Short mmCIF file of C-alpha atoms in Angstrom, two decimals:
data_model
loop_
_atom_site.label_atom_id
_atom_site.label_comp_id
_atom_site.label_asym_id
_atom_site.label_seq_id
_atom_site.Cartn_x
_atom_site.Cartn_y
_atom_site.Cartn_z
CA MET L 1 -22.89 -3.59 -4.88
CA THR L 2 -19.57 -2.24 -6.16
CA PHE L 3 -16.15 -2.49 -4.54
CA ALA L 4 -16.26 1.19 -3.58
CA GLU L 5 -19.72 0.82 -2.01
CA ALA L 6 -18.59 -2.20 0.01
CA VAL L 7 -15.51 -0.29 1.25
CA ALA L 8 -17.69 2.62 2.33
CA LEU L 9 -20.10 0.35 4.22
CA VAL L 10 -17.34 -1.41 6.16
CA ARG L 11 -15.57 1.83 7.00
CA ALA L 12 -18.82 3.36 8.23
CA ALA L 13 -19.77 0.39 10.41
CA ARG L 14 -19.33 1.02 14.11
CA THR L 15 -20.73 -2.30 15.33
CA PRO L 16 -21.32 -5.73 13.74
CA SER L 17 -25.04 -5.10 13.61
CA ASP L 18 -24.45 -2.17 11.25
CA LEU L 19 -23.48 -4.74 8.60
CA PHE L 20 -25.06 -7.98 9.74
CA GLY L 21 -28.22 -6.89 11.51
CA ASN L 22 -30.47 -8.44 8.86
CA GLU L 23 -32.20 -11.75 8.17
CA GLN L 24 -29.28 -13.23 6.19
CA PRO L 25 -26.04 -12.09 7.86
CA ALA L 26 -23.97 -15.00 6.45
CA VAL L 27 -25.07 -14.16 2.91
CA THR L 28 -24.12 -10.53 3.51
CA TYR L 29 -20.68 -11.53 4.78
CA ARG L 30 -19.93 -13.86 1.87
CA ARG L 31 -21.11 -11.29 -0.67
CA MET L 32 -18.95 -8.54 0.78
CA ALA L 33 -15.97 -10.85 1.28
CA ARG L 34 -16.00 -11.72 -2.42
CA LEU L 35 -15.99 -8.04 -3.32
CA LEU L 36 -13.32 -6.98 -0.85
CA HIS L 37 -10.86 -9.85 -0.96
CA PRO L 38 -7.33 -8.59 -1.85
CA ASP L 39 -6.91 -11.31 -4.49
CA VAL L 40 -9.76 -9.89 -6.58
CA ALA L 41 -9.37 -6.20 -5.78
CA PRO L 42 -9.48 -3.67 -8.65
CA THR L 43 -6.15 -2.50 -10.01
CA GLY L 44 -4.40 -0.22 -7.54
CA GLU L 45 -6.76 -1.07 -4.67
CA THR L 46 -4.94 -4.02 -3.10
CA SER L 47 -3.81 -2.14 0.02
CA THR L 48 -7.31 -0.74 0.58
CA ALA L 49 -8.83 -4.18 0.09
CA THR L 50 -6.37 -5.75 2.55
CA ALA L 51 -7.23 -3.27 5.31
CA VAL L 52 -10.97 -3.29 4.73
CA PHE L 53 -11.15 -7.08 4.37
CA ALA L 54 -9.43 -7.44 7.75
CA ARG L 55 -11.96 -5.04 9.26
CA LEU L 56 -14.83 -7.02 7.69
CA ALA L 57 -13.44 -10.28 9.13
CA ASP L 58 -13.15 -8.71 12.58
CA LEU L 59 -16.75 -7.45 12.49
CA TRP L 60 -17.97 -10.86 11.34
CA ALA L 61 -16.09 -12.60 14.15
CA ARG L 62 -17.59 -10.22 16.71
CA HIS L 63 -21.05 -10.82 15.24
CA GLN L 64 -20.51 -14.54 15.84
CA GLY L 65 -19.48 -13.89 19.42
CA ARG L 66 -15.77 -14.72 19.03
CA GLY L 67 -12.73 -12.67 19.97
CA GLY L 68 -11.49 -12.77 16.39
CA PRO L 69 -11.58 -14.94 13.26
CA GLY L 70 -10.59 -18.52 13.98
CA LEU L 71 -8.32 -20.91 12.12
CA GLN L 72 -8.20 -24.64 12.88
CA THR L 73 -5.22 -26.78 11.90
CA ARG L 74 -4.29 -30.32 12.80
CA ARG L 75 -2.26 -29.06 15.74
CA HIS L 76 -3.92 -25.90 17.04
CA ARG L 77 -6.89 -23.59 16.86
CA TYR L 78 -5.78 -19.98 16.35
CA THR L 79 -7.73 -16.85 17.15
CA ILE L 80 -6.60 -14.22 14.66
CA GLY L 81 -6.18 -10.64 15.74
CA GLU L 82 -5.21 -7.46 13.94
CA ARG L 83 -2.49 -7.18 11.37
CA PHE L 84 0.86 -6.76 13.09
CA ALA L 85 3.06 -5.79 10.14
CA SER L 86 3.51 -6.00 6.38
CA GLY L 87 6.82 -7.52 5.32
CA ASP L 88 8.50 -7.78 1.95
CA LEU L 89 6.50 -10.84 0.92
CA ALA L 90 3.81 -11.38 3.51
CA ASN L 91 1.43 -9.92 6.04
CA LEU L 92 1.79 -10.86 9.69
CA TYR L 93 -1.19 -11.15 12.02
CA ARG L 94 -1.29 -11.50 15.79
CA VAL L 95 -2.71 -14.88 16.83
CA ARG L 96 -3.45 -16.69 20.08
CA TYR L 97 -3.40 -20.43 20.65
CA ASP L 98 -3.41 -22.53 23.83
CA GLY L 99 -2.90 -19.36 25.86
CA GLU L 100 0.18 -18.39 23.83
CA HIS L 101 0.76 -15.41 21.54
CA ALA L 102 2.40 -15.71 18.12
CA LEU L 103 2.41 -14.28 14.60
CA LEU L 104 0.69 -15.80 11.57
CA LYS L 105 2.64 -15.10 8.38
CA LEU L 106 0.68 -15.29 5.12
CA PRO L 107 2.21 -14.44 1.72
CA ARG L 108 0.38 -11.80 -0.25
CA GLN L 109 0.75 -13.89 -3.42
CA PRO L 110 0.70 -17.68 -3.83
CA ALA L 111 3.86 -17.29 -5.95
CA TYR L 112 5.72 -16.66 -2.69
CA ASN L 113 4.75 -20.03 -1.19
CA ASP L 114 8.15 -21.51 -1.99
CA LEU L 115 9.88 -18.72 -0.05
CA LEU L 116 7.77 -19.37 3.05
CA ASP L 117 8.53 -23.07 2.61
CA ARG L 118 12.23 -22.12 2.72
CA GLU L 119 11.67 -20.23 5.95
CA ALA L 120 9.89 -23.19 7.55
CA SER L 121 12.68 -25.53 6.49
CA ALA L 122 15.41 -23.18 7.76
CA LEU L 123 13.77 -22.67 11.15
CA ASP L 124 13.17 -26.40 11.53
CA THR L 125 16.84 -27.09 10.73
CA LEU L 126 18.02 -24.47 13.22
CA ARG L 127 15.85 -25.99 15.92
CA ARG L 128 17.07 -29.54 15.21
CA ARG L 129 20.73 -28.97 14.40
CA GLY L 130 21.63 -25.64 15.99
CA GLU L 131 22.98 -25.40 19.52
CA ALA L 132 20.04 -25.04 21.91
CA ARG L 133 21.71 -22.23 23.87
CA HIS L 134 21.44 -19.98 20.80
CA HIS L 135 17.82 -20.76 19.83
CA ALA L 136 16.68 -17.28 20.89
CA TYR L 137 18.51 -15.75 17.92
CA ALA L 138 15.70 -16.84 15.56
CA PRO L 139 11.93 -17.22 15.93
CA ARG L 140 10.58 -20.68 16.67
CA LEU L 141 8.35 -22.21 14.03
CA VAL L 142 5.13 -23.24 15.80
CA GLU L 143 3.86 -24.91 12.63
CA SER L 144 3.67 -24.51 8.86
CA PHE L 145 0.64 -25.51 6.81
CA ARG L 146 -1.26 -24.84 3.59
CA HIS L 147 -4.10 -22.40 4.12
CA GLU L 148 -6.98 -22.36 1.65
CA ASP L 149 -8.77 -19.05 1.40
CA PRO L 150 -12.48 -19.67 2.01
CA VAL L 151 -13.49 -16.99 -0.48
CA THR L 152 -11.15 -17.55 -3.45
CA GLY L 153 -9.90 -21.08 -2.86
CA VAL L 154 -6.29 -19.90 -3.25
CA ARG L 155 -3.82 -22.01 -1.25
CA ARG L 156 -0.96 -20.33 0.56
CA THR L 157 1.83 -21.51 2.83
CA ALA L 158 1.20 -20.17 6.33
CA ASN L 159 3.92 -20.03 8.98
CA VAL L 160 3.12 -19.46 12.65
CA LEU L 161 6.11 -17.94 14.44
CA THR L 162 6.87 -17.06 18.02
CA HIS L 163 7.22 -13.36 18.76
CA SER L 164 8.69 -11.51 21.72
CA PRO L 165 7.36 -8.05 22.61
CA GLY L 166 9.75 -5.13 22.76
CA LEU L 167 11.73 -5.99 19.63
CA VAL L 168 12.51 -3.23 17.12
CA PRO L 169 14.25 -3.44 13.74
CA LEU L 170 17.48 -1.65 12.97
CA THR L 171 15.49 0.71 10.75
CA GLU L 172 13.82 2.00 13.92
CA VAL L 173 17.18 2.41 15.61
CA ASN L 174 18.40 4.43 12.64
CA ARG L 175 15.32 6.66 12.77
CA ALA L 176 16.01 7.32 16.46
CA TYR L 177 19.69 8.13 15.75
CA PRO L 178 19.81 9.37 12.13
CA ASP L 179 23.30 10.86 12.58
CA GLY L 180 24.67 7.50 13.65
CA LEU L 181 24.53 5.31 16.73
CA ASP L 182 27.45 5.38 19.16
CA PRO L 183 29.81 2.55 18.10
CA ARG L 184 29.91 1.36 21.71
CA ASP L 185 26.19 0.64 21.40
CA VAL L 186 26.60 -0.86 17.95
CA ALA L 187 29.26 -3.16 19.42
CA TRP L 188 26.85 -5.42 21.33
CA ILE L 189 24.47 -5.61 18.36
CA TRP L 190 27.37 -6.53 16.08
CA ARG L 191 28.69 -9.17 18.46
CA ARG L 192 25.30 -10.83 18.90
CA LEU L 193 24.62 -10.73 15.19
CA LEU L 194 27.87 -12.59 14.55
CA VAL L 195 26.88 -15.17 17.16
CA ALA L 196 23.54 -15.62 15.37
CA LEU L 197 25.31 -16.13 12.04
CA GLY L 198 27.93 -18.45 13.48
CA TRP L 199 25.16 -20.54 15.05
CA ALA L 200 23.16 -20.69 11.81
CA HIS L 201 26.15 -21.44 9.58
CA ARG L 202 27.31 -24.24 11.86
CA ALA L 203 23.80 -25.73 11.58
CA GLY L 204 24.04 -25.57 7.77
CA VAL L 205 21.81 -22.56 7.09
CA LEU L 206 22.66 -19.26 5.38
CA HIS L 207 20.21 -16.43 6.05
CA GLY L 208 20.60 -14.70 2.68
CA ALA L 209 19.04 -11.36 3.67
CA VAL L 210 20.78 -9.88 6.71
CA LEU L 211 19.24 -6.43 6.22
CA PRO L 212 18.10 -3.67 8.61
CA ASP L 213 14.44 -4.77 8.49
CA HIS L 214 15.37 -8.33 9.44
CA VAL L 215 17.65 -7.65 12.42
CA LEU L 216 15.54 -7.00 15.52
CA ILE L 217 16.94 -5.88 18.84
CA GLU L 218 15.65 -5.68 22.40
CA PRO L 219 17.41 -2.51 23.61
CA GLU L 220 17.00 -2.93 27.37
CA ARG L 221 18.19 -6.54 27.56
CA HIS L 222 20.57 -6.41 24.60
CA GLY L 223 18.74 -9.12 22.69
CA VAL L 224 19.07 -9.75 18.95
CA VAL L 225 16.72 -11.82 16.80
CA LEU L 226 17.29 -12.50 13.10
CA VAL L 227 13.95 -12.83 11.28
CA ASP L 228 12.59 -13.48 7.78
CA TRP L 229 14.40 -16.65 6.79
CA CYS L 230 12.48 -16.80 3.48
CA TYR L 231 15.65 -16.02 1.52
CA SER L 232 17.73 -18.71 3.20
CA VAL L 233 19.99 -21.26 1.56
CA GLY L 234 20.32 -24.72 3.07
CA ALA L 235 23.12 -27.19 3.38
CA GLY L 236 22.71 -28.22 -0.26
CA GLY L 237 23.97 -24.81 -1.35
CA GLY L 238 22.68 -22.66 -4.17
CA SER L 239 21.96 -19.02 -4.78
CA VAL L 240 19.83 -16.66 -2.72
CA PRO L 241 16.34 -17.17 -4.22
CA ALA L 242 15.18 -13.54 -4.28
CA LEU L 243 16.30 -10.01 -3.45
CA VAL L 244 14.59 -7.33 -1.40
CA ALA L 245 14.33 -4.72 -4.14
CA ARG L 246 14.81 -1.60 -2.00
CA TYR L 247 18.10 -3.04 -0.69
CA ARG L 248 19.43 -4.19 -4.04
CA ASP L 249 22.56 -2.04 -3.72
CA TRP L 250 23.39 -3.64 -0.37
CA TYR L 251 23.92 -7.13 -1.77
CA PRO L 252 27.35 -8.53 -2.63
CA PRO L 253 28.04 -9.44 -6.27
CA GLU L 254 27.52 -13.17 -5.84
CA VAL L 255 23.86 -12.55 -4.94
CA THR L 256 23.01 -10.22 -7.80
CA ARG L 257 24.63 -12.51 -10.36
CA ARG L 258 22.88 -15.58 -8.86
CA ALA L 259 26.13 -17.32 -7.95
CA PRO L 260 26.22 -19.70 -4.97
CA ALA L 261 25.85 -18.05 -1.59
CA MET L 262 28.32 -18.74 1.20
CA PRO L 263 28.91 -17.70 4.82
CA ALA L 264 30.86 -14.68 3.51
CA THR L 265 27.59 -13.51 1.89
CA ASP L 266 25.85 -13.16 5.26
CA ILE L 267 28.96 -11.57 6.78
CA HIS L 268 29.02 -8.96 4.00
CA LEU L 269 25.39 -7.99 4.61
CA ALA L 270 25.74 -7.93 8.39
CA SER L 271 28.80 -5.69 8.12
CA ARG L 272 26.94 -3.32 5.79
CA CYS L 273 24.22 -3.05 8.42
CA MET L 274 26.69 -2.19 11.15
CA GLY L 275 28.52 0.41 9.08
CA TRP L 276 25.20 2.01 8.14
CA LEU L 277 24.06 2.01 11.77
CA MET L 278 27.22 3.79 12.98
CA GLY L 279 27.11 6.33 10.17
CA ALA L 280 29.47 9.26 10.60
CA ARG L 281 30.21 8.29 14.20
CA ALA L 282 32.24 5.23 13.20
CA ASP L 283 35.90 5.11 14.19
CA THR L 284 38.34 4.85 11.27
CA ALA L 285 39.49 1.42 12.49
CA LEU L 286 35.90 0.16 12.55
CA LEU L 287 35.33 1.43 9.03
CA ARG L 288 38.42 -0.48 7.88
CA PHE L 289 37.00 -3.56 9.57
CA VAL L 290 33.70 -3.14 7.69
CA ARG L 291 35.53 -2.66 4.38
CA GLY L 292 37.47 -5.87 4.94
CA CYS L 293 34.18 -7.73 5.41
CA THR L 294 32.53 -6.25 2.33
CA LEU L 295 35.11 -6.82 -0.37
CA ARG L 296 33.66 -7.66 -3.78
CA ASP L 297 35.45 -10.99 -4.04
CA PRO L 298 33.82 -13.35 -1.50
CA ARG L 299 37.00 -15.45 -1.33
CA ARG L 300 38.82 -12.46 0.20
CA ARG L 301 36.16 -11.80 2.84
CA PRO L 302 36.00 -13.43 6.28
CA TYR L 303 33.95 -16.62 6.08
CA ASP L 304 33.89 -17.81 9.71
CA ALA L 305 31.59 -15.70 11.90
CA TRP L 306 33.00 -17.18 15.12
CA ARG L 307 36.56 -16.31 14.17
CA LEU L 308 35.45 -12.85 13.04
CA LEU L 309 33.79 -12.32 16.43
CA GLY L 310 37.15 -12.91 18.12
CA GLU L 311 38.83 -10.39 15.81
CA LEU L 312 36.07 -7.85 16.48
CA ASP L 313 36.44 -8.30 20.23
CA GLU L 314 40.17 -7.60 20.00
CA LEU L 315 39.54 -4.42 18.02
CA LEU L 316 36.80 -3.21 20.38
CA GLU L 317 39.02 -3.77 23.40
CA ARG L 318 41.83 -1.76 21.81
CA LEU L 319 39.43 1.08 21.02
CA TYR L 320 37.21 1.16 24.11
CA GLY L 321 38.77 -1.05 26.77
CA PRO L 322 37.01 -3.89 28.64
CA ARG L 323 33.35 -4.48 27.78
CA ARG L 324 30.79 -2.70 29.94
CA PHE L 325 27.01 -2.77 29.80
CA ARG L 326 25.55 0.36 28.17
CA ARG L 327 21.83 1.04 28.35
CA LEU L 328 20.41 1.90 24.94
CA VAL L 329 17.37 4.19 24.86
CA LEU L 330 15.28 4.51 21.70
CA PRO L 331 12.98 7.49 22.20
CA THR L 332 10.94 6.80 19.05
CA ALA L 333 10.79 2.98 19.24
CA ASN L 334 7.45 1.26 19.60
CA ALA L 335 7.40 -1.81 21.82
#
């Protein structure tokens, strides 16, 4: 059987018995899994292999009478559901454990294991050292472990993360308001993002990739969650370990030249996000504020997110008066 033939069979299968209704279903599964696994896919077929392999695993789980493929660790047994999203480095899958819902994050390449290790370390530090009242600004790490692929034997770092429904990334907000979001709506996102950074920096963690894909908001309740801590820098200092290629032009100079990161690095990226989100609707004074936070020399930028929050509040009050709750509606957002 060729890769193409295996893909066709899985795509055509309507029920598990279409693939496994024979005398040796386990042999059939293992044979097809070896052909379809993304790690051994033919050149240019990785995305097809990823989707079809997930479908094969789902059919096999249903054939065995389970709700989805299972994964047992020392702490929990997870039932794995469909793929939730594909990030810069990893795929995320919906999982259930002990009646709870979460996301399983698996890197697409073992070379990214060290970045997921960074994320696990950062989230653990935030939980231990960060003020408890701000814990909602980052996902909680349920556990991190090495997962060995049963087909290829490749070992990957797997992170299981909490996930709240209704969150959308800033990219989705921008798609809903391509001409720019009202600065009065951007204001609460900006304020909460600075709180998230102030909380993390005080705990000794720099995010390193405050980009539109990694800032999630809950529009109705004005929630903000900062995700993907794989690029983080800990208390020991150092440079941001990797760049998100499509956002290369967003990064400040100290990141692209691999110089040490600092709180001003995160503030630069967060300010870029807010300026981009406001677009042409930004007030001149707000644009000046963004420019002051994105200067090339990090020593001239603000470095204290808490202090910057106070300065932002003063500016917003001068522009728009006392704060009032504004309901944000995203017509194209998916909960």
